[in-house]
Amino acid sequence: MKLSSANINVMVKACRKAAKILIRDFGEIENLQVSLKGPGDFVTMSDKKVEKILIDELLKARPNYSVLSEEIGKIDNDEAYKWIIDPIDGTANFLHGIPHFAISIGLEKDGEIICGIIYDPIKDEMFTAEKGNGSYLNNQRIRVSSRSQLKDCMIITGGPKNNSNESELSLKEYINFSSKVLIPIRKLGSASLDMAYVAAGRCDGFWQRNLNYWDIAAGIILIKESGGFVTDFNGKKEYIQNKTILATNAKINNEMIKVLDS
Ligand code: IPD
Ligand code: CA
Ligand code: CA
């Protein structure tokens, strides 16, 4: 079965085009690691190139939609629809030649995410979701895991960012969760893929502070459409405003909220 609506097709096409550049540039990174200048500026250029291709393609197909994208910020067009874009999510991995990063695009309608795509170009894994039509990985339906006890679960997180004034809280949460799970907590370095992995049942729960909307927009619909819960740390639907996010397989949601509250 395949997820194939007009908007999803536009997103897939944009992603595939931008991914060609991303894959080519990733191949260059190894050489740059050993050069004196290092890959920093090159990665910034890559980010901008990928973003430009995405925005050009998306606006070519939907000229009236607005845009919120990490590098260029906002393009305000007068429509209820908005593309939310992170051209490279997992930049630090990309910069270090670690093959775990993604292009993430969410489509918002009247403040609600209705479509999402998260594409890992190196593993050629494309996660897509649409409101009411389910979540998919490379055209196969995906669902969240069925593990119901936190202790048996694979939990993931990211951060804390070095400039965050919530670092101590994040570290406390990390310690608290560590004492509850048998498998050590994973930090994979791409919030969008973290959410895609919960949606696909590879991981069971994800929590993080200080995320931006473009890090999680596509992940929100992937989690919802795969049967998971996505909320703030109190279990309420305010994850966008306060920038904390809890995404789970639904079964361990209450247990995770309790740990976050402790
Ligand atoms: C980052 C990644 C990372 C998360 C950071 C984000 P970027 O996005 O999603 O996993 O821990 O908070 O900023 O900078 O690679 O687009
Ligand atoms: Ca990001
Ligand atoms: Ca980014």
CSV table of C-alpha atoms and ligand atoms in Angstrom, one decimal:
chain,number,residue,atom,x,y,z
A,1,MET,CA,0.0,0.0,0.0
A,2,LYS,CA,1.1,3.5,-0.7
A,3,LEU,CA,0.5,6.9,0.7
A,4,SER,CA,-0.2,9.0,-2.4
A,5,SER,CA,-2.1,12.3,-2.1
A,6,ALA,CA,-1.3,15.4,-4.1
A,7,ASN,CA,0.5,17.1,-1.1
A,8,ILE,CA,2.5,14.0,-0.2
A,9,ASN,CA,3.6,13.6,-3.8
A,10,VAL,CA,4.8,17.3,-3.9
A,11,MET,CA,6.8,16.7,-0.6
A,12,VAL,CA,8.3,13.4,-1.9
A,13,LYS,CA,9.4,15.0,-5.1
A,14,ALA,CA,11.0,18.0,-3.3
A,15,CYS,CA,12.8,15.7,-0.9
A,16,ARG,CA,14.2,13.4,-3.5
A,17,LYS,CA,15.5,16.3,-5.5
A,18,ALA,CA,17.2,17.9,-2.5
A,19,ALA,CA,18.5,14.6,-1.2
A,20,LYS,CA,20.7,14.2,-4.4
A,21,ILE,CA,22.7,17.3,-3.3
A,22,LEU,CA,22.8,16.1,0.3
A,23,ILE,CA,24.1,12.7,-0.6
A,24,ARG,CA,26.7,14.2,-2.9
A,25,ASP,CA,27.9,16.7,-0.3
A,26,PHE,CA,28.0,14.0,2.4
A,27,GLY,CA,30.5,12.2,0.2
A,28,GLU,CA,32.7,15.2,0.3
A,29,ILE,CA,32.7,15.5,4.1
A,30,GLU,CA,35.2,12.8,4.7
A,31,ASN,CA,37.9,14.6,2.7
A,32,LEU,CA,37.1,17.9,4.5
A,33,GLN,CA,37.4,16.3,7.9
A,34,VAL,CA,41.1,15.9,7.4
A,35,SER,CA,41.6,19.3,5.8
A,36,LEU,CA,42.9,22.2,7.9
A,37,LYS,CA,39.8,24.3,7.2
A,38,GLY,CA,37.4,21.6,8.3
A,39,PRO,CA,33.9,21.1,7.0
A,40,GLY,CA,32.1,23.8,8.9
A,41,ASP,CA,31.5,26.4,6.1
A,42,PHE,CA,30.8,23.6,3.6
A,43,VAL,CA,28.0,22.2,5.8
A,44,THR,CA,26.4,25.6,6.2
A,45,MET,CA,26.5,26.0,2.4
A,46,SER,CA,25.0,22.5,2.0
A,47,ASP,CA,22.2,23.3,4.5
A,48,LYS,CA,21.3,26.5,2.5
A,49,LYS,CA,21.4,24.7,-0.9
A,50,VAL,CA,19.2,21.9,0.3
A,51,GLU,CA,16.8,24.4,1.8
A,52,LYS,CA,16.6,26.4,-1.4
A,53,ILE,CA,15.8,23.4,-3.5
A,54,LEU,CA,13.1,22.3,-1.0
A,55,ILE,CA,11.5,25.8,-0.9
A,56,ASP,CA,11.7,26.3,-4.7
A,57,GLU,CA,10.1,22.9,-5.4
A,58,LEU,CA,7.4,23.3,-2.7
A,59,LEU,CA,6.4,26.8,-3.7
A,60,LYS,CA,6.5,25.9,-7.4
A,61,ALA,CA,3.7,23.4,-6.7
A,62,ARG,CA,1.9,25.4,-4.0
A,63,PRO,CA,2.7,29.1,-4.6
A,64,ASN,CA,0.1,30.3,-2.0
A,65,TYR,CA,1.4,28.3,0.9
A,66,SER,CA,3.5,30.0,3.6
A,67,VAL,CA,6.9,28.7,4.8
A,68,LEU,CA,8.7,28.4,8.1
A,69,SER,CA,12.2,27.1,7.5
A,70,GLU,CA,15.2,26.9,9.9
A,71,GLU,CA,17.7,28.9,7.9
A,72,ILE,CA,15.7,31.5,6.1
A,73,GLY,CA,12.8,31.9,8.6
A,74,LYS,CA,9.4,32.9,7.4
A,75,ILE,CA,7.8,33.5,4.0
A,76,ASP,CA,4.3,34.8,4.6
A,77,ASN,CA,1.8,34.2,2.0
A,78,ASP,CA,-1.9,34.6,2.7
A,79,GLU,CA,-3.0,31.0,3.0
A,80,ALA,CA,-4.0,28.7,5.8
A,81,TYR,CA,-1.3,26.3,4.7
A,82,LYS,CA,2.3,26.4,5.8
A,83,TRP,CA,5.4,24.3,5.0
A,84,ILE,CA,7.6,23.7,8.1
A,85,ILE,CA,11.1,22.8,7.0
A,86,ASP,CA,14.3,21.5,8.5
A,87,PRO,CA,16.7,21.0,5.6
A,88,ILE,CA,19.2,18.9,7.6
A,89,ASP,CA,18.1,17.6,11.0
A,90,GLY,CA,21.1,16.0,12.6
A,91,THR,CA,23.7,18.6,11.3
A,92,ALA,CA,26.3,17.6,13.8
A,93,ASN,CA,26.2,14.0,12.6
A,94,PHE,CA,26.4,15.2,9.0
A,95,LEU,CA,29.4,17.4,9.9
A,96,HIS,CA,31.2,14.5,11.5
A,97,GLY,CA,30.5,12.1,8.7
A,98,ILE,CA,28.0,10.1,10.7
A,99,PRO,CA,25.3,8.7,8.4
A,100,HIS,CA,22.3,9.6,10.5
A,101,PHE,CA,20.4,12.8,9.5
A,102,ALA,CA,17.3,13.7,7.6
A,103,ILE,CA,15.3,16.2,5.7
A,104,SER,CA,12.1,17.0,7.6
A,105,ILE,CA,9.0,18.7,6.1
A,106,GLY,CA,5.7,19.2,7.8
A,107,LEU,CA,2.6,20.7,6.3
A,108,GLU,CA,0.4,22.8,8.7
A,109,LYS,CA,-3.2,23.7,7.9
A,110,ASP,CA,-4.9,26.2,10.3
A,111,GLY,CA,-2.3,25.5,13.0
A,112,GLU,CA,-2.5,21.7,12.7
A,113,ILE,CA,0.1,19.4,11.1
A,114,ILE,CA,-1.7,17.4,8.4
A,115,CYS,CA,1.2,15.8,6.4
A,116,GLY,CA,4.8,15.0,7.3
A,117,ILE,CA,7.8,13.5,5.6
A,118,ILE,CA,11.1,12.6,7.2
A,119,TYR,CA,13.7,11.3,4.7
A,120,ASP,CA,17.0,9.7,5.7
A,121,PRO,CA,18.9,9.9,2.4
A,122,ILE,CA,21.8,7.6,3.4
A,123,LYS,CA,19.6,4.6,4.4
A,124,ASP,CA,17.0,5.6,1.8
A,125,GLU,CA,14.3,5.5,4.4
A,126,MET,CA,11.3,7.7,3.7
A,127,PHE,CA,8.8,8.1,6.5
A,128,THR,CA,5.5,9.7,5.5
A,129,ALA,CA,2.2,10.4,7.2
A,130,GLU,CA,-1.0,12.1,6.4
A,131,LYS,CA,-4.0,12.9,8.7
A,132,GLY,CA,-6.5,10.1,8.6
A,133,ASN,CA,-4.4,8.0,6.2
A,134,GLY,CA,-1.7,6.4,8.4
A,135,SER,CA,2.1,6.4,8.7
A,136,TYR,CA,4.4,4.7,6.3
A,137,LEU,CA,8.1,3.7,5.8
A,138,ASN,CA,9.0,3.3,2.2
A,139,ASN,CA,5.3,2.6,1.4
A,140,GLN,CA,4.8,0.0,4.1
A,141,ARG,CA,2.4,0.9,6.9
A,142,ILE,CA,4.1,1.4,10.3
A,143,ARG,CA,2.8,1.3,13.8
A,144,VAL,CA,4.2,2.1,17.2
A,145,SER,CA,5.5,-0.7,19.4
A,146,SER,CA,3.3,-2.6,21.8
A,147,ARG,CA,5.7,-2.7,24.8
A,148,SER,CA,3.8,-1.7,27.8
A,149,GLN,CA,6.4,-1.5,30.6
A,150,LEU,CA,8.9,1.3,30.7
A,151,LYS,CA,11.6,-1.0,32.1
A,152,ASP,CA,11.6,-3.1,28.8
A,153,CYS,CA,11.6,-0.1,26.6
A,154,MET,CA,14.1,1.6,24.3
A,155,ILE,CA,13.9,5.3,25.2
A,156,ILE,CA,15.6,8.1,23.2
A,157,THR,CA,16.4,11.8,23.8
A,158,GLY,CA,18.7,14.6,22.7
A,159,GLY,CA,20.4,17.6,24.2
A,160,PRO,CA,20.8,19.4,26.4
A,161,LYS,CA,22.0,22.3,24.2
A,162,ASN,CA,25.0,24.0,25.7
A,163,ASN,CA,23.2,27.4,25.8
A,164,SER,CA,20.1,26.0,27.4
A,165,ASN,CA,19.0,27.3,30.8
A,166,GLU,CA,17.2,24.0,31.3
A,167,SER,CA,20.3,21.8,31.1
A,168,GLU,CA,20.1,20.7,34.7
A,169,LEU,CA,16.5,19.7,34.3
A,170,SER,CA,17.4,17.6,31.2
A,171,LEU,CA,20.2,15.9,33.0
A,172,LYS,CA,18.0,15.2,36.0
A,173,GLU,CA,15.4,13.6,33.7
A,174,TYR,CA,18.2,11.6,32.0
A,175,ILE,CA,19.2,10.2,35.4
A,176,ASN,CA,15.6,9.5,36.4
A,177,PHE,CA,14.8,7.6,33.2
A,178,SER,CA,18.2,5.7,33.4
A,179,SER,CA,17.2,4.2,36.7
A,180,LYS,CA,13.9,2.9,35.2
A,181,VAL,CA,15.0,1.2,32.0
A,182,LEU,CA,17.2,-1.9,31.4
A,183,ILE,CA,18.5,-0.7,28.0
A,184,PRO,CA,20.6,2.4,28.3
A,185,ILE,CA,19.0,5.5,26.9
A,186,ARG,CA,20.0,6.3,23.3
A,187,LYS,CA,21.0,9.7,21.9
A,188,LEU,CA,21.0,9.4,18.1
A,189,GLY,CA,21.4,13.1,17.2
A,190,SER,CA,18.4,13.8,15.0
A,191,ALA,CA,15.1,14.7,16.7
A,192,SER,CA,13.0,14.1,13.5
A,193,LEU,CA,14.4,10.6,13.1
A,194,ASP,CA,13.9,10.0,16.8
A,195,MET,CA,10.2,10.6,16.3
A,196,ALA,CA,10.1,8.6,13.1
A,197,TYR,CA,11.7,5.6,15.0
A,198,VAL,CA,9.0,5.8,17.7
A,199,ALA,CA,6.4,5.9,14.9
A,200,ALA,CA,8.0,2.8,13.3
A,201,GLY,CA,8.1,0.9,16.6
A,202,ARG,CA,11.9,0.8,16.7
A,203,CYS,CA,12.0,2.9,19.8
A,204,ASP,CA,9.2,3.2,22.4
A,205,GLY,CA,9.4,6.7,23.8
A,206,PHE,CA,11.2,10.0,23.2
A,207,TRP,CA,11.3,13.1,25.4
A,208,GLN,CA,13.2,16.4,24.9
A,209,ARG,CA,13.3,20.0,25.9
A,210,ASN,CA,14.2,23.1,23.8
A,211,LEU,CA,13.2,21.8,20.4
A,212,ASN,CA,12.1,24.0,17.6
A,213,TYR,CA,9.0,23.5,15.6
A,214,TRP,CA,10.9,22.5,12.4
A,215,ASP,CA,12.6,19.7,14.4
A,216,ILE,CA,9.3,18.0,15.3
A,217,ALA,CA,6.6,19.2,12.9
A,218,ALA,CA,6.7,16.2,10.6
A,219,GLY,CA,7.3,13.8,13.5
A,220,ILE,CA,4.0,14.9,15.2
A,221,ILE,CA,1.8,13.6,12.4
A,222,LEU,CA,3.9,10.4,12.0
A,223,ILE,CA,3.5,9.6,15.7
A,224,LYS,CA,-0.3,10.3,15.7
A,225,GLU,CA,-1.0,8.3,12.6
A,226,SER,CA,1.0,5.3,13.8
A,227,GLY,CA,-1.1,5.1,17.0
A,228,GLY,CA,1.2,6.9,19.4
A,229,PHE,CA,0.7,9.9,21.7
A,230,VAL,CA,2.5,13.2,21.3
A,231,THR,CA,2.1,15.8,24.0
A,232,ASP,CA,4.1,18.1,26.3
A,233,PHE,CA,5.6,16.7,29.5
A,234,ASN,CA,2.2,17.0,31.4
A,235,GLY,CA,0.4,14.9,28.8
A,236,LYS,CA,-1.3,18.1,27.4
A,237,LYS,CA,-1.4,19.3,23.8
A,238,GLU,CA,0.9,22.2,24.3
A,239,TYR,CA,4.1,20.8,22.9
A,240,ILE,CA,4.6,23.5,20.3
A,241,GLN,CA,4.2,26.5,22.7
A,242,ASN,CA,6.5,25.3,25.5
A,243,LYS,CA,9.0,23.4,23.3
A,244,THR,CA,9.0,20.3,25.4
A,245,ILE,CA,7.9,17.1,23.7
A,246,LEU,CA,7.0,13.6,24.8
A,247,ALA,CA,6.3,11.1,22.0
A,248,THR,CA,5.4,7.6,23.0
A,249,ASN,CA,3.8,4.3,21.8
A,250,ALA,CA,0.8,5.4,24.0
A,251,LYS,CA,1.2,2.4,26.3
A,252,ILE,CA,4.1,3.9,28.4
A,253,ASN,CA,2.8,7.5,28.2
A,254,ASN,CA,1.6,7.7,31.8
A,255,GLU,CA,4.7,6.0,33.1
A,256,MET,CA,6.9,8.5,31.3
A,257,ILE,CA,4.8,11.5,32.5
A,258,LYS,CA,5.3,10.2,36.1
A,259,VAL,CA,9.1,10.1,35.6
A,260,LEU,CA,9.2,13.6,34.1
A,261,ASP,CA,7.1,14.8,37.1
A,262,SER,CA,9.4,13.3,39.7
B,1,IPD,C1,19.1,19.3,16.2
B,1,IPD,C2,18.8,17.8,16.2
B,1,IPD,C3,19.2,17.2,17.5
B,1,IPD,C4,18.5,17.9,18.7
B,1,IPD,C5,18.8,19.4,18.6
B,1,IPD,C6,18.4,20.0,17.3
B,1,IPD,P1,19.8,20.4,13.8
B,1,IPD,O1,18.7,19.8,14.9
B,1,IPD,O2,17.4,17.5,16.0
B,1,IPD,O3,18.8,15.8,17.6
B,1,IPD,O4,19.0,17.4,19.9
B,1,IPD,O5,18.1,20.0,19.7
B,1,IPD,O6,18.6,21.3,17.3
B,1,IPD,O7,20.5,21.5,14.4
B,1,IPD,O8,20.6,19.3,13.5
B,1,IPD,O9,18.8,20.8,12.7
B,2,CA,CA,16.7,20.3,13.6
B,3,CA,CA,18.7,21.8,10.7
